Amino acid sequence: IQFAVRPEEDAVALDEYLKSLEPVPSPYLVDGKLSASAKRGKKLFKKTGCARCHPAPLYTNLKPYNVGLGLGRHEETEFDTPTLIENWRTAPFLYDGRAATMMDVIKTHNKGDTHGKTSQLSAKELDDLAAFILSL
């Protein structure tokens, strides 16, 4: 099975199946809508530059960037911009899983504001930004 050559119609069927999948609504939504905190976070998402690389509706621009997250031999690596849809279910975050929470991503692992301009945000604003991202 590992090296079996599958017919093209199998690949087409798989593609169609994957395209038919719908994202599961985030448990961070309140009655299917953004919470007050997430609404404030949505504004911060644009203000901090997150939306430049993670634009709606896919919340990715499908481009690679070096945002200073690589370590060791990966230090200068450009990583694909992941979608933020359903990210609430994909922790730990970053390519090596070193960010246990979304707050770790936007606060702890954002040296020099290379992954969004978040260093000047208050603790409440950081919470709001995380709430929005986790609501997607």
mmCIF file of C-alpha atoms in Angstrom:
data_model
loop_
_atom_site.group_PDB
_atom_site.id
_atom_site.type_symbol
_atom_site.label_atom_id
_atom_site.label_comp_id
_atom_site.label_asym_id
_atom_site.label_seq_id
_atom_site.Cartn_x
_atom_site.Cartn_y
_atom_site.Cartn_z
ATOM 1 C CA ILE A 1 0.000 0.000 0.000
ATOM 2 C CA GLN A 2 2.802 2.444 0.829
ATOM 3 C CA PHE A 3 4.134 2.498 -2.726
ATOM 4 C CA ALA A 4 0.923 1.670 -4.574
ATOM 5 C CA VAL A 5 0.119 3.817 -7.565
ATOM 6 C CA ARG A 6 -3.462 4.996 -7.234
ATOM 7 C CA PRO A 7 -5.607 6.004 -10.198
ATOM 8 C CA GLU A 8 -6.176 9.711 -10.845
ATOM 9 C CA GLU A 9 -9.883 9.400 -10.026
ATOM 10 C CA ASP A 10 -8.912 8.523 -6.424
ATOM 11 C CA ALA A 11 -7.048 11.836 -6.127
ATOM 12 C CA VAL A 12 -9.992 13.701 -7.648
ATOM 13 C CA ALA A 13 -12.398 12.012 -5.209
ATOM 14 C CA LEU A 14 -10.170 12.925 -2.252
ATOM 15 C CA ASP A 15 -9.927 16.523 -3.443
ATOM 16 C CA GLU A 16 -13.707 16.777 -3.733
ATOM 17 C CA TYR A 17 -14.169 15.297 -0.269
ATOM 18 C CA LEU A 18 -11.688 17.745 1.282
ATOM 19 C CA LYS A 19 -13.360 20.684 -0.476
ATOM 20 C CA SER A 20 -16.718 19.613 0.977
ATOM 21 C CA LEU A 21 -15.555 19.874 4.592
ATOM 22 C CA GLU A 22 -16.855 22.802 6.621
ATOM 23 C CA PRO A 23 -14.971 24.239 9.618
ATOM 24 C CA VAL A 24 -16.324 23.419 13.048
ATOM 25 C CA PRO A 25 -17.517 26.581 14.829
ATOM 26 C CA SER A 26 -15.166 27.696 17.564
ATOM 27 C CA PRO A 27 -16.190 26.990 21.162
ATOM 28 C CA TYR A 28 -14.986 30.539 21.879
ATOM 29 C CA LEU A 29 -18.007 31.952 20.031
ATOM 30 C CA VAL A 30 -20.999 33.073 22.099
ATOM 31 C CA ASP A 31 -24.254 31.890 20.524
ATOM 32 C CA GLY A 32 -22.361 31.539 17.243
ATOM 33 C CA LYS A 33 -21.044 35.125 17.335
ATOM 34 C CA LEU A 34 -17.912 36.919 18.455
ATOM 35 C CA SER A 35 -17.795 37.824 22.133
ATOM 36 C CA ALA A 36 -17.315 41.479 23.116
ATOM 37 C CA SER A 37 -13.643 40.706 23.783
ATOM 38 C CA ALA A 38 -13.233 39.027 20.374
ATOM 39 C CA LYS A 39 -14.892 42.018 18.652
ATOM 40 C CA ARG A 40 -12.281 44.307 20.218
ATOM 41 C CA GLY A 41 -9.629 41.765 19.215
ATOM 42 C CA LYS A 42 -10.810 41.848 15.603
ATOM 43 C CA LYS A 43 -9.963 45.556 15.448
ATOM 44 C CA LEU A 44 -6.559 44.863 17.008
ATOM 45 C CA PHE A 45 -5.985 42.059 14.490
ATOM 46 C CA LYS A 46 -6.000 44.691 11.743
ATOM 47 C CA LYS A 47 -4.190 47.376 13.755
ATOM 48 C CA THR A 48 -1.272 45.094 14.692
ATOM 49 C CA GLY A 49 -0.750 43.923 11.113
ATOM 50 C CA CYS A 50 -1.932 40.341 11.632
ATOM 51 C CA ALA A 51 -4.461 40.696 8.799
ATOM 52 C CA ARG A 52 -1.671 41.453 6.303
ATOM 53 C CA CYS A 53 -0.512 37.819 6.310
ATOM 54 C CA HIS A 54 -3.711 36.273 7.700
ATOM 55 C CA PRO A 55 -6.459 38.017 5.670
ATOM 56 C CA ALA A 56 -10.088 36.890 5.760
ATOM 57 C CA PRO A 57 -11.776 34.733 4.643
ATOM 58 C CA LEU A 58 -9.091 32.015 4.765
ATOM 59 C CA TYR A 59 -6.981 33.858 7.334
ATOM 60 C CA THR A 60 -3.846 33.050 5.338
ATOM 61 C CA ASN A 61 -2.303 34.566 2.240
ATOM 62 C CA LEU A 62 -0.557 31.248 1.484
ATOM 63 C CA LYS A 63 2.870 32.929 1.363
ATOM 64 C CA PRO A 64 6.041 32.032 3.285
ATOM 65 C CA TYR A 65 7.731 34.519 5.651
ATOM 66 C CA ASN A 66 10.643 34.632 8.045
ATOM 67 C CA VAL A 67 9.073 36.235 11.087
ATOM 68 C CA GLY A 68 11.921 35.364 13.433
ATOM 69 C CA LEU A 69 10.424 32.147 14.768
ATOM 70 C CA GLY A 70 13.030 29.705 13.488
ATOM 71 C CA LEU A 71 15.553 28.224 15.908
ATOM 72 C CA GLY A 72 18.972 26.696 15.276
ATOM 73 C CA ARG A 73 19.296 25.480 11.714
ATOM 74 C CA HIS A 74 15.817 26.915 11.012
ATOM 75 C CA GLU A 75 16.796 30.436 12.096
ATOM 76 C CA GLU A 76 16.511 31.963 8.620
ATOM 77 C CA THR A 77 13.664 29.731 7.459
ATOM 78 C CA GLU A 78 10.591 31.151 5.815
ATOM 79 C CA PHE A 79 7.525 29.314 7.091
ATOM 80 C CA ASP A 80 4.210 29.025 5.269
ATOM 81 C CA THR A 81 1.538 31.278 6.727
ATOM 82 C CA PRO A 82 -0.958 28.904 8.332
ATOM 83 C CA THR A 83 -4.668 29.471 8.268
ATOM 84 C CA LEU A 84 -6.085 30.614 11.577
ATOM 85 C CA ILE A 85 -9.406 28.876 10.916
ATOM 86 C CA GLU A 86 -9.984 26.264 13.627
ATOM 87 C CA ASN A 87 -6.675 27.116 15.284
ATOM 88 C CA TRP A 88 -8.442 26.751 18.624
ATOM 89 C CA ARG A 89 -8.061 22.995 18.134
ATOM 90 C CA THR A 90 -4.444 22.852 16.955
ATOM 91 C CA ALA A 91 -2.320 23.767 19.999
ATOM 92 C CA PRO A 92 0.559 23.647 20.605
ATOM 93 C CA PHE A 93 1.491 26.308 18.069
ATOM 94 C CA LEU A 94 4.458 27.218 15.850
ATOM 95 C CA TYR A 95 6.389 24.797 13.683
ATOM 96 C CA ASP A 96 7.980 23.062 16.661
ATOM 97 C CA GLY A 97 5.097 23.279 19.147
ATOM 98 C CA ARG A 98 6.929 25.535 21.608
ATOM 99 C CA ALA A 99 3.970 27.885 22.047
ATOM 100 C CA ALA A 100 1.486 26.113 24.301
ATOM 101 C CA THR A 101 -1.161 28.819 23.977
ATOM 102 C CA MET A 102 -2.178 31.548 21.551
ATOM 103 C CA MET A 103 -1.013 34.071 24.152
ATOM 104 C CA ASP A 104 2.461 32.498 23.937
ATOM 105 C CA VAL A 105 2.430 33.062 20.167
ATOM 106 C CA ILE A 106 1.422 36.736 20.277
ATOM 107 C CA LYS A 107 3.337 37.726 23.403
ATOM 108 C CA THR A 108 6.236 35.427 24.231
ATOM 109 C CA HIS A 109 7.330 34.366 20.742
ATOM 110 C CA ASN A 110 7.203 37.710 18.948
ATOM 111 C CA LYS A 111 10.686 39.122 19.400
ATOM 112 C CA GLY A 112 11.000 42.562 17.837
ATOM 113 C CA ASP A 113 7.349 42.602 16.752
ATOM 114 C CA THR A 114 8.268 40.601 13.627
ATOM 115 C CA HIS A 115 5.085 38.533 13.973
ATOM 116 C CA GLY A 116 2.635 41.401 14.439
ATOM 117 C CA LYS A 117 3.027 44.640 16.364
ATOM 118 C CA THR A 118 1.943 43.362 19.766
ATOM 119 C CA SER A 119 4.632 44.589 22.183
ATOM 120 C CA GLN A 120 2.782 47.837 22.948
ATOM 121 C CA LEU A 121 -0.546 46.155 23.692
ATOM 122 C CA SER A 122 -1.881 46.031 27.236
ATOM 123 C CA ALA A 123 -2.656 42.708 28.908
ATOM 124 C CA LYS A 124 -6.365 43.285 28.205
ATOM 125 C CA GLU A 125 -5.674 44.030 24.536
ATOM 126 C CA LEU A 126 -3.561 40.871 24.250
ATOM 127 C CA ASP A 127 -6.440 38.892 25.760
ATOM 128 C CA ASP A 128 -8.835 40.473 23.252
ATOM 129 C CA LEU A 129 -6.541 39.666 20.317
ATOM 130 C CA ALA A 130 -6.179 36.056 21.457
ATOM 131 C CA ALA A 131 -9.957 35.824 21.932
ATOM 132 C CA PHE A 132 -10.536 36.897 18.327
ATOM 133 C CA ILE A 133 -7.947 34.520 16.882
ATOM 134 C CA LEU A 134 -9.319 31.608 18.885
ATOM 135 C CA SER A 135 -12.849 32.453 17.689
ATOM 136 C CA LEU A 136 -12.005 31.811 14.046
#
